[in-house]
Amino acid sequence: PGDSDAVPSPHPRGFTLQGLEPLNEPVDAMNWTPTFAGAAGALISTVEDLLTYDRALATGQGLLSPAAQIARLKSFPTPAGYGLAVGCIDGWVGHTGGLPGFNTALYYDTTTDTSVVVMVNSDISSGGCAESPTLSDNPGELPCAAPATRIFVGVSKALGHEFTPVPS
């Protein structure tokens, strides 16, 4: 958005519980400036943009030199870890992100050459979250997850290669 913080139309409204007391009703965070997050808030994307970027992020093609991609793929501390700019869990390479009111999951399935992007207009986690604010009707029997991650898990299961996130 740059210095103006203007988001081109059309765009979704984003809802959050951040910064609120008591935590019972989401508020529209669309007019909150994303610049507080530095580079994380300095890019506006579409699903189409992120599908292109996801494959490049995971494979390095068009983004990194072969040597840099090899170094990045060797940077994962464990089979389910986070390395240089991406995480890898059971062949799913990707990243999640969020700002107040918005949450995204972006993963590439190395076993099927499939990219999945989930963009959600809420950053409100659900499940048994000890630290994240949740709504009062929160199903506490579920593990804590951000909304894009929860949706991505369902999509990955439907694709036949279920993603199991590291517990929050």
Coordinates of N, CA and C in Angstrom, one line a residue:
P1 N 0.8 -1.2 0.0 CA 0.0 0.0 0.0 C 0.8 1.3 0.0
G2 N 2.1 1.2 0.3 CA 3.0 2.4 0.3 C 2.6 3.3 1.5
D3 N 3.0 4.6 1.3 CA 2.7 5.5 2.4 C 1.3 5.9 2.5
S4 N 0.5 5.8 1.5 CA -0.9 6.2 1.5 C -1.8 5.2 2.3
D5 N -1.3 4.0 2.4 CA -2.1 2.9 3.1 C -3.4 2.6 2.3
A6 N -3.5 3.1 1.1 CA -4.7 2.9 0.3 C -4.6 1.5 -0.4
V7 N -5.7 0.7 -0.2 CA -5.8 -0.6 -0.8 C -6.7 -0.5 -2.0
P8 N -6.3 -0.9 -3.2 CA -7.1 -0.8 -4.4 C -8.4 -1.5 -4.2
S9 N -9.5 -1.0 -4.8 CA -10.8 -1.6 -4.8 C -10.9 -2.5 -6.0
P10 N -11.7 -3.6 -6.0 CA -12.4 -4.0 -4.8 C -11.5 -4.8 -3.9
H11 N -11.8 -4.9 -2.6 CA -11.0 -5.6 -1.6 C -12.0 -6.1 -0.5
P12 N -11.6 -7.1 0.2 CA -12.4 -7.6 1.3 C -12.2 -6.8 2.5
R13 N -13.1 -6.9 3.4 CA -12.9 -6.3 4.8 C -12.3 -7.3 5.6
G14 N -11.4 -6.9 6.5 CA -10.7 -7.8 7.4 C -11.2 -7.7 8.9
F15 N -11.4 -8.8 9.5 CA -11.9 -8.8 10.9 C -11.0 -9.4 11.9
T16 N -10.9 -8.7 13.1 CA -9.9 -9.1 14.1 C -10.5 -8.9 15.5
L17 N -9.8 -9.6 16.4 CA -10.1 -9.4 17.9 C -8.9 -8.6 18.5
Q18 N -7.8 -8.4 17.7 CA -6.6 -7.8 18.3 C -6.9 -6.4 18.8
G19 N -6.3 -6.1 19.9 CA -6.4 -4.8 20.5 C -7.7 -4.4 21.2
L20 N -8.5 -5.4 21.4 CA -9.9 -5.2 21.9 C -10.0 -5.8 23.3
E21 N -10.7 -5.1 24.2 CA -11.1 -5.6 25.5 C -12.5 -5.2 25.7
P22 N -13.4 -6.1 26.1 CA -13.2 -7.5 26.1 C -13.2 -8.1 24.7
L23 N -12.7 -9.3 24.6 CA -12.6 -10.0 23.4 C -13.8 -10.8 23.0
N24 N -14.8 -10.0 22.6 CA -16.1 -10.7 22.3 C -16.7 -10.4 20.9
E25 N -16.4 -9.3 20.3 CA -16.9 -8.9 19.0 C -15.8 -8.5 18.0
P26 N -15.7 -9.2 16.9 CA -14.7 -8.8 15.9 C -14.9 -7.3 15.4
V27 N -13.9 -6.7 15.1 CA -14.0 -5.3 14.5 C -13.3 -5.4 13.1
D28 N -13.8 -4.5 12.2 CA -13.2 -4.3 10.9 C -11.9 -3.6 11.0
A29 N -10.8 -4.3 10.6 CA -9.5 -3.7 10.6 C -9.0 -3.2 9.3
M30 N -9.9 -3.0 8.3 CA -9.5 -2.6 7.0 C -8.8 -1.3 6.9
N31 N -9.1 -0.4 7.8 CA -8.5 0.9 7.7 C -7.3 1.0 8.7
W32 N -6.9 -0.1 9.3 CA -5.7 -0.1 10.1 C -4.5 -0.1 9.2
T33 N -3.5 0.7 9.4 CA -2.3 0.7 8.6 C -1.5 -0.6 8.7
P34 N -1.1 -1.2 7.6 CA -0.3 -2.4 7.7 C 1.2 -2.1 7.8
T35 N 1.5 -0.8 7.7 CA 3.0 -0.4 7.7 C 3.7 -0.7 9.0
F36 N 3.0 -1.0 10.1 CA 3.6 -1.3 11.4 C 4.4 -2.6 11.2
A37 N 4.0 -3.5 10.3 CA 4.6 -4.8 10.1 C 5.8 -4.8 9.1
G38 N 6.3 -3.6 8.7 CA 7.4 -3.5 7.8 C 7.1 -4.2 6.5
A39 N 8.0 -5.0 6.1 CA 7.8 -5.7 4.8 C 6.6 -6.6 4.7
A40 N 6.2 -7.2 5.9 CA 5.0 -8.0 5.9 C 3.8 -7.3 5.5
G41 N 3.7 -6.0 5.7 CA 2.5 -5.2 5.4 C 2.7 -4.3 4.2
A42 N 3.8 -4.6 3.4 CA 4.1 -3.7 2.3 C 3.8 -4.3 0.9
L43 N 2.9 -5.3 0.9 CA 2.6 -6.0 -0.4 C 1.1 -6.3 -0.4
I44 N 0.5 -6.0 -1.5 CA -0.9 -6.4 -1.7 C -0.9 -7.4 -2.9
S45 N -1.6 -8.5 -2.6 CA -1.6 -9.6 -3.6 C -3.0 -10.1 -3.9
T46 N -3.1 -10.8 -5.0 CA -4.3 -11.5 -5.3 C -4.0 -13.0 -5.2
V47 N -5.0 -13.9 -5.3 CA -4.8 -15.3 -5.2 C -3.9 -15.7 -6.4
E48 N -4.2 -15.1 -7.6 CA -3.4 -15.5 -8.8 C -1.9 -15.1 -8.6
D49 N -1.6 -14.0 -8.0 CA -0.2 -13.6 -7.7 C 0.4 -14.6 -6.8
L50 N -0.3 -15.0 -5.8 CA 0.3 -15.9 -4.8 C 0.4 -17.4 -5.3
L51 N -0.5 -17.8 -6.2 CA -0.3 -19.1 -6.9 C 1.0 -19.1 -7.7
T52 N 1.3 -18.1 -8.4 CA 2.6 -18.0 -9.2 C 3.8 -17.9 -8.2
Y53 N 3.7 -17.1 -7.2 CA 4.7 -17.0 -6.2 C 5.0 -18.2 -5.4
D54 N 3.9 -19.0 -5.1 CA 4.0 -20.2 -4.3 C 5.0 -21.2 -4.9
R55 N 4.7 -21.4 -6.2 CA 5.6 -22.4 -6.9 C 7.0 -21.9 -7.0
A56 N 7.2 -20.7 -7.3 CA 8.6 -20.1 -7.3 C 9.2 -20.2 -5.9
L57 N 8.5 -19.9 -4.9 CA 9.0 -19.9 -3.5 C 9.5 -21.3 -3.2
A58 N 8.7 -22.3 -3.5 CA 9.0 -23.7 -3.2 C 10.1 -24.3 -4.0
T59 N 10.0 -24.0 -5.3 CA 11.0 -24.7 -6.2 C 12.3 -23.8 -6.4
G60 N 12.2 -22.5 -6.2 CA 13.2 -21.6 -6.5 C 13.3 -21.2 -7.9
Q61 N 12.5 -21.8 -8.8 CA 12.5 -21.4 -10.2 C 12.1 -20.0 -10.5
G62 N 13.1 -19.3 -11.1 CA 12.8 -17.9 -11.4 C 13.0 -16.9 -10.2
L63 N 13.4 -17.5 -9.1 CA 13.5 -16.7 -7.9 C 14.9 -16.8 -7.3
L64 N 15.5 -18.0 -7.3 CA 16.8 -18.2 -6.7 C 17.7 -18.9 -7.6
S65 N 19.0 -18.7 -7.4 CA 19.9 -19.5 -8.1 C 19.9 -21.0 -7.6
P66 N 20.3 -21.9 -8.5 CA 20.3 -23.3 -8.0 C 21.0 -23.5 -6.7
A67 N 22.2 -22.8 -6.5 CA 22.9 -23.0 -5.3 C 22.2 -22.4 -4.1
A68 N 21.5 -21.3 -4.2 CA 20.7 -20.7 -3.2 C 19.5 -21.6 -2.8
Q69 N 18.9 -22.2 -3.8 CA 17.8 -23.1 -3.5 C 18.2 -24.3 -2.8
I70 N 19.4 -24.9 -3.1 CA 19.9 -26.1 -2.4 C 20.2 -25.7 -1.0
A71 N 20.8 -24.5 -0.8 CA 21.1 -24.1 0.6 C 19.8 -23.9 1.4
R72 N 18.8 -23.4 0.8 CA 17.5 -23.2 1.5 C 16.9 -24.5 1.8
L73 N 16.9 -25.5 0.9 CA 16.3 -26.8 1.2 C 17.1 -27.5 2.2
K74 N 18.4 -27.2 2.4 CA 19.2 -27.9 3.4 C 19.0 -27.2 4.8
S75 N 18.3 -26.0 4.8 CA 18.3 -25.2 6.0 C 17.2 -25.7 7.0
F76 N 16.3 -26.7 6.6 CA 15.3 -27.1 7.5 C 16.0 -27.9 8.7
P77 N 15.7 -27.5 9.9 CA 16.4 -28.2 11.0 C 15.9 -29.6 11.3
T78 N 14.7 -29.9 10.9 CA 14.1 -31.3 11.0 C 13.2 -31.5 9.8
P79 N 12.7 -32.7 9.7 CA 11.7 -32.9 8.6 C 10.5 -32.0 8.6
A80 N 10.1 -31.6 9.8 CA 9.0 -30.6 10.0 C 9.5 -29.4 10.6
G81 N 10.2 -28.6 9.8 CA 10.8 -27.4 10.4 C 10.7 -26.2 9.5
Y82 N 11.3 -25.1 10.0 CA 11.3 -23.8 9.3 C 12.7 -23.5 8.9
G83 N 12.9 -23.3 7.6 CA 14.3 -22.9 7.2 C 14.3 -21.5 6.7
L84 N 15.1 -21.3 5.7 CA 15.3 -19.9 5.1 C 14.0 -19.5 4.3
A85 N 13.2 -18.7 4.9 CA 12.0 -18.2 4.3 C 10.8 -19.1 4.0
V86 N 11.0 -20.4 4.3 CA 9.9 -21.3 4.1 C 9.9 -22.4 5.2
G87 N 8.8 -23.1 5.3 CA 8.7 -24.3 6.2 C 8.5 -25.5 5.3
C88 N 8.8 -26.7 5.9 CA 8.5 -27.9 5.2 C 8.0 -28.9 6.2
I89 N 6.8 -29.4 5.8 CA 6.2 -30.5 6.6 C 5.7 -31.6 5.7
D90 N 6.3 -32.7 5.7 CA 5.8 -33.9 5.0 C 5.6 -33.6 3.5
G91 N 6.6 -32.8 2.9 CA 6.5 -32.5 1.5 C 5.8 -31.3 1.1
W92 N 5.1 -30.7 2.1 CA 4.4 -29.4 1.8 C 5.4 -28.3 2.2
V93 N 5.8 -27.5 1.2 CA 6.7 -26.4 1.4 C 6.0 -25.1 1.3
G94 N 6.1 -24.2 2.3 CA 5.3 -23.0 2.2 C 5.5 -22.1 3.4
H95 N 4.5 -21.2 3.6 CA 4.6 -20.2 4.6 C 3.2 -19.7 4.9
T96 N 3.0 -19.2 6.1 CA 1.7 -18.6 6.5 C 2.0 -17.1 6.8
G97 N 1.0 -16.3 6.9 CA 1.2 -14.9 7.3 C -0.1 -14.3 7.7
G98 N 0.0 -13.2 8.3 CA -1.2 -12.5 8.7 C -0.9 -11.1 9.2
L99 N -1.9 -10.3 9.1 CA -2.0 -9.0 9.7 C -3.4 -8.9 10.4
P100 N -3.6 -7.9 11.2 CA -4.9 -7.8 11.8 C -6.0 -7.8 10.7
G101 N -6.9 -8.8 10.8 CA -8.0 -8.9 9.9 C -7.8 -9.8 8.7
F102 N -6.6 -10.3 8.5 CA -6.3 -11.1 7.4 C -5.3 -12.2 7.7
N103 N -5.4 -13.4 7.0 CA -4.6 -14.5 7.3 C -4.5 -15.3 6.0
T104 N -3.2 -15.8 5.7 CA -3.0 -16.5 4.5 C -2.1 -17.7 4.7
A105 N -2.4 -18.8 4.0 CA -1.6 -20.0 4.0 C -1.2 -20.3 2.6
L106 N 0.0 -20.5 2.3 CA 0.5 -20.7 0.9 C 1.5 -21.9 1.0
Y107 N 1.1 -23.0 0.3 CA 1.9 -24.2 0.4 C 1.9 -24.9 -1.0
Y108 N 3.1 -25.5 -1.2 CA 3.3 -26.2 -2.5 C 3.6 -27.7 -2.1
D109 N 2.8 -28.6 -2.7 CA 3.0 -30.0 -2.5 C 4.0 -30.6 -3.5
T110 N 5.2 -30.9 -2.9 CA 6.3 -31.4 -3.7 C 6.0 -32.8 -4.3
T111 N 5.0 -33.5 -3.8 CA 4.7 -34.8 -4.3 C 3.8 -34.8 -5.6
T112 N 3.1 -33.7 -5.7 CA 2.2 -33.6 -6.9 C 2.3 -32.4 -7.7
D113 N 3.3 -31.5 -7.4 CA 3.4 -30.2 -8.1 C 2.2 -29.4 -8.1
T114 N 1.6 -29.3 -6.8 CA 0.3 -28.6 -6.6 C 0.6 -27.4 -5.7
S115 N 0.1 -26.2 -6.1 CA 0.1 -25.1 -5.2 C -1.3 -24.8 -4.6
V116 N -1.3 -24.5 -3.3 CA -2.6 -24.2 -2.6 C -2.4 -22.8 -1.9
V117 N -3.3 -21.9 -2.2 CA -3.3 -20.6 -1.5 C -4.7 -20.5 -0.8
V118 N -4.7 -20.1 0.5 CA -5.9 -19.8 1.2 C -5.7 -18.4 1.7
M119 N -6.6 -17.5 1.4 CA -6.7 -16.2 1.9 C -8.0 -16.0 2.6
V120 N -7.9 -15.5 3.9 CA -9.1 -15.4 4.7 C -9.1 -13.9 5.2
N121 N -10.3 -13.4 5.3 CA -10.5 -12.0 5.8 C -10.8 -12.0 7.3
S122 N -10.0 -12.8 8.1 CA -10.0 -12.8 9.5 C -8.7 -13.4 10.0
D123 N -8.2 -12.9 11.1 CA -7.1 -13.5 11.7 C -7.4 -14.2 13.1
I124 N -8.7 -14.4 13.3 CA -9.2 -15.0 14.5 C -9.0 -16.5 14.6
S125 N -8.1 -16.9 15.4 CA -7.8 -18.3 15.6 C -9.0 -19.0 16.2
S126 N -9.0 -20.4 16.1 CA -10.0 -21.2 16.8 C -9.4 -22.4 17.3
G127 N -10.1 -23.1 18.2 CA -9.6 -24.3 18.9 C -9.1 -23.9 20.3
G128 N -8.4 -24.9 20.9 CA -7.9 -24.7 22.2 C -6.7 -23.8 22.3
C129 N -6.9 -22.5 22.1 CA -5.8 -21.5 22.0 C -5.5 -20.9 23.4
A130 N -4.3 -21.1 23.9 CA -4.0 -20.5 25.2 C -3.6 -19.0 25.0
E131 N -3.0 -18.7 23.9 CA -2.5 -17.3 23.8 C -3.2 -16.4 22.8
S132 N -3.8 -17.1 21.7 CA -4.5 -16.3 20.7 C -5.9 -16.0 21.1
P133 N -6.4 -14.8 20.9 CA -7.8 -14.5 21.2 C -8.7 -15.3 20.3
T134 N -9.8 -15.8 20.9 CA -10.8 -16.5 20.1 C -12.2 -16.0 20.4
L135 N -13.2 -16.4 19.6 CA -14.5 -16.0 19.9 C -15.1 -16.9 21.0
S136 N -16.2 -16.4 21.7 CA -16.7 -17.1 22.8 C -17.3 -18.5 22.4
D137 N -17.7 -18.7 21.1 CA -18.2 -20.0 20.7 C -17.1 -20.9 20.2
N138 N -15.9 -20.6 20.5 CA -14.7 -21.3 20.1 C -14.8 -22.8 20.5
P139 N -14.7 -23.7 19.5 CA -14.7 -25.1 19.8 C -13.3 -25.5 20.4
G140 N -13.2 -25.5 21.7 CA -11.9 -25.8 22.4 C -11.4 -27.2 22.3
E141 N -12.2 -28.1 21.8 CA -11.7 -29.5 21.6 C -10.8 -29.6 20.4
L142 N -10.8 -28.6 19.5 CA -9.9 -28.6 18.3 C -8.5 -28.1 18.7
P143 N -7.4 -28.5 18.1 CA -6.2 -27.8 18.3 C -6.2 -26.4 17.8
C144 N -5.5 -25.5 18.5 CA -5.4 -24.1 18.1 C -4.9 -24.0 16.7
A145 N -5.6 -23.2 15.9 CA -5.1 -22.9 14.5 C -5.6 -21.6 14.0
A146 N -4.8 -20.9 13.2 CA -5.3 -19.7 12.5 C -6.3 -20.2 11.4
P147 N -7.2 -19.3 11.0 CA -8.2 -19.7 10.1 C -7.7 -20.2 8.7
A148 N -6.7 -19.6 8.1 CA -6.2 -20.0 6.8 C -5.5 -21.4 7.0
T149 N -4.9 -21.7 8.1 CA -4.2 -23.0 8.3 C -5.3 -24.0 8.5
R150 N -6.4 -23.7 9.2 CA -7.4 -24.7 9.4 C -8.1 -25.1 8.1
I151 N -8.3 -24.1 7.2 CA -8.9 -24.4 5.9 C -7.9 -25.1 5.1
F152 N -6.7 -24.7 5.1 CA -5.7 -25.4 4.3 C -5.6 -26.9 4.7
V153 N -5.7 -27.2 5.9 CA -5.6 -28.6 6.4 C -6.8 -29.4 5.7
G154 N -8.0 -28.8 5.7 CA -9.1 -29.5 5.0 C -8.9 -29.7 3.5
V155 N -8.3 -28.6 2.9 CA -8.1 -28.7 1.4 C -7.0 -29.8 1.2
S156 N -5.9 -29.8 2.0 CA -4.9 -30.8 1.8 C -5.4 -32.2 1.9
K157 N -6.3 -32.4 2.9 CA -6.9 -33.7 3.1 C -7.7 -34.1 1.8
A158 N -8.5 -33.2 1.3 CA -9.3 -33.4 0.1 C -8.4 -33.8 -1.1
L159 N -7.2 -33.2 -1.1 CA -6.3 -33.5 -2.2 C -5.5 -34.8 -2.0
G160 N -5.7 -35.5 -0.9 CA -5.1 -36.8 -0.6 C -3.7 -36.8 0.0
H161 N -3.3 -35.6 0.4 CA -2.0 -35.5 1.1 C -2.1 -34.5 2.2
E162 N -2.6 -35.1 3.3 CA -3.0 -34.2 4.5 C -1.8 -33.5 5.1
F163 N -1.9 -32.3 5.3 CA -1.0 -31.4 6.0 C -1.3 -31.4 7.5
T164 N -0.3 -31.7 8.3 CA -0.5 -31.7 9.8 C 0.4 -30.6 10.4
P165 N -0.2 -29.5 10.7 CA 0.7 -28.4 11.2 C 1.3 -28.7 12.6
V166 N 2.4 -28.1 12.8 CA 3.1 -28.1 14.1 C 2.1 -27.5 15.1
P167 N 1.8 -28.1 16.3 CA 0.9 -27.5 17.2 C 1.3 -26.1 17.6
S168 N 0.3 -25.2 17.7 CA 0.5 -23.8 18.2 C 0.8 -23.8 19.7

